[in-house]
Amino acid sequence: MGKDPYTDDMSKWLVSLSFVVAGSTALAADVVSVLPLTDRILMIHLNEGKVVHHTIGQKRGDEKVVIDPLDVAKATRASTFSLRWQGNALGAEPKWVGRKSKGTDFAWFIDKFENGFAVNDRPDHTKEHWLYLSLPTPMKAGTKYELTTGDLAKNGKTWSFTYDPASLRSEAVHVNLIGYSTLSPARVAYVFHWMGDRGGLDLKAYEGAKCSVIEDQTGKVVHTGALKFRKPSTQAETANASDSPPNGNFLGADVFEFDFSSFNKPGKYRVAVDGIGCSFPFEIADDIYRKPFQITARGLYHNRSGIALTKPYTDFERPAPHNPKLTPGFAGKLKYTTVRMQEWGSEGGDAKKLEAGFKGNLDVSGWYQDAGDWDSYHTHLRVATELLFAFELSPKNFRDNELNIPESGNGIPDIVDEAAWLPRFCYRLRQELLKKKFGTGGIGLRIAGDAFGSDGEGKPSWKDTDRIYAASGEDPLSTYRYAATAAHLALAFKRIGKKDPEGIDWQREALESYAWAKANTKPGDVKELKPHRAYASANLFRLTGSKMYEKALGEDTTEFAENGFAWFDDSYAVGAYCLGAEGVDRDPALLKRLKGCLLNTARDQAIRVPGERALRWGGMWWFPMLVGQQTTPWMMETAMAYGVIRTEQPELAKQFLAAMYATCDHMLGNNSLNMTWVTGLGPRYPTHVFHMDAWYNGKPEAHPGIIPYGIWRKEKDLGNGPWDQAWPHKTVYPAIDKWPGNERWFSNRCAPMTGEFTVHQNSGPAAAMFGILCAPRG
């Protein structure tokens, strides 16, 4: 799992502890915690050990697994346990013991292949286990209990506590771990839990139970309500039922809720449910989303290429990678090829084909590292798009000097500076191509070394100097995307009322790039570049008022009917046009069609879909469980619609706003794992992520601000190596098909499809959404 505060929790209630003799050969994991799930069920969490991962200069196969396996047979026998309490000195066994287990740390090695499958002759992972003890009688508040586990665990035999649902945390009580905004229309805690082979927690007996909001420091009850039923475990929550069988329910349990929306006083609290337990502490505050925004936006800074990451901007320092002028050994290694990315032949490209198009060396640097690896894609411009929409929708939420980045202090809001990072690289690239006569006014944004060698073992980005990196030939798709973001930047600086600090004329860049892309589009290019051309047209129309761009926008958006949908890249042109610009008159018929499409998309994303999901998070109903569907708040379509109608349709806008908050609640702790999906944020978060520079930075964990892809749908029964997202399937109990989707996080840092992320799919959209939900700063 991610960072686990159970050990800290234990100090509050653990009274007695006796230790197994060191060096015992018995099977014995460590008890992490013993906590009530309800007054009828105790949950024991155990951890078998850890993986000692390779570091800089080491081979992946050098990793070692330190493990004390759990004796599962003993752990699932009721006779292993005895619970004593006042009036029952002899003790009593539980009625039954349930279990769920999964691998949560994985080593990167393969000993051999047999019949085409990877096989290891040594331990290659560690597990965590959760045991559920059904008690013979319900626990009573204020009563002291002592659980005996014999020699099941090596770090103790007896565990004592006084049952108090107002102060003992239950894993069944779920809240946003960071907190709730006073600006949000709704604040809801949920109660549910999946118990592995015992299925969903039965909470029918607790319906109507008293729920309380309690001041965390004083214990004072400040608000009360009743526990109400929300959704059954059979409720479909996605169109893709196979993502979370048998019926597409992500939680595997009936869900109950405590709605405390009417309570809005700032402070630090916890939610408690009589007969169950309490939540993690959380805050209610006006600007509760400031910290999630800042941490996630700074995650983008940590993925900048070409510059050294140094103090005072970060403690996670790193030399400059892939900079021909600064990176030792990289001079002459970045080469421009005339081969467009569309003709590379594969994602990494064919070396002979790329070499045939080489024109010479480039001295430019400063793209975004894609994710845990280091190459560049045109899709990364989505970061600029999302951040610029966030600034446009909520300009008063942002200011200079709040992200502690090198540009801080230049008089421009830091969010705009971060949005400008990649467009500035595009500007430098375009100018260098023109200067060296390699190009004629366009750009290509695929930059990679895959065709000329691998990333290497134990090697960070700043030592990746023994292979060539190819920069793709100028192409209209990359260039239209650049034109779109350059125009959006020009609009942002116009709103700020200042010129670009580096003197770049973004309007001119947009106009020239758009013209080049238009003149250099091939017949086969049109379908792929259409949404980006439309977005560029929309922004240039807003910027210049020229009907030429409005006409082009209309032609590129004919498929978006008034009652249709526009998702992801398709939505940017629609949203930009509907948001408009001061003093620019729009065509009424085109506006009616695109506004209808945007609102229809938002209604689906923010009203229909949350209405189907127990935890009310929004999104695209048809999107499969992968690349961040469960971890990243993809709600920009709703945010743009909210910006369009917030004054003219306030009630509908309120529903849109509530869905944006509820979706972020889900990503920040209101989920099965009681975990935020942002490294370094909150009391529990992912720690094992795929980010090679983070592996080799000399720190015990990755820098804050990474949002992994996380949970991935089952695509095969068994994985074929630790890099395979299905590799953990062999470690789970019960079988993987029994696991609800929201539980399928295995902390496998070796697997890119779960442990990795990208700046454009995860970091940028999350930073934008958290920023939109911040409070105005004047």
mmCIF file with all atom_site columns, C-alpha atoms in Angstrom, residues 38 57 69 89 190 195 288 440 452 473 575 610:
data_model
loop_
_atom_site.group_PDB
_atom_site.id
_atom_site.type_symbol
_atom_site.label_atom_id
_atom_site.label_alt_id
_atom_site.label_comp_id
_atom_site.label_asym_id
_atom_site.label_entity_id
_atom_site.label_seq_id
_atom_site.pdbx_PDB_ins_code
_atom_site.Cartn_x
_atom_site.Cartn_y
_atom_site.Cartn_z
_atom_site.occupancy
_atom_site.B_iso_or_equiv
_atom_site.pdbx_formal_charge
_atom_site.auth_seq_id
_atom_site.auth_comp_id
_atom_site.auth_asym_id
_atom_site.auth_atom_id
_atom_site.pdbx_PDB_model_num
ATOM 1  C CA . THR A 1 38  ? -17.435 -2.383  13.360  1.00 0.00 ? 38  THR A CA 1
ATOM 2  C CA . GLY A 1 57  ? 24.572  2.045   -10.493 1.00 0.00 ? 57  GLY A CA 1
ATOM 3  C CA . PRO A 1 69  ? 5.589   -15.105 5.399   1.00 0.00 ? 69  PRO A CA 1
ATOM 4  C CA . ALA A 1 89  ? -11.607 -13.451 31.603  1.00 0.00 ? 89  ALA A CA 1
ATOM 5  C CA . TYR A 1 190 ? -19.192 7.057   3.092   1.00 0.00 ? 190 TYR A CA 1
ATOM 6  C CA . MET A 1 195 ? -13.620 -8.151  3.228   1.00 0.00 ? 195 MET A CA 1
ATOM 7  C CA . ILE A 1 288 ? -8.473  23.407  1.281   1.00 0.00 ? 288 ILE A CA 1
ATOM 8  C CA . THR A 1 440 ? 10.532  25.904  -42.624 1.00 0.00 ? 440 THR A CA 1
ATOM 9  C CA . PHE A 1 452 ? 19.359  3.810   -30.413 1.00 0.00 ? 452 PHE A CA 1
ATOM 10 C CA . GLY A 1 473 ? 10.536  16.207  -38.320 1.00 0.00 ? 473 GLY A CA 1
ATOM 11 C CA . GLY A 1 575 ? -15.042 24.984  -24.544 1.00 0.00 ? 575 GLY A CA 1
ATOM 12 C CA . PRO A 1 610 ? -22.142 10.454  -10.464 1.00 0.00 ? 610 PRO A CA 1
#
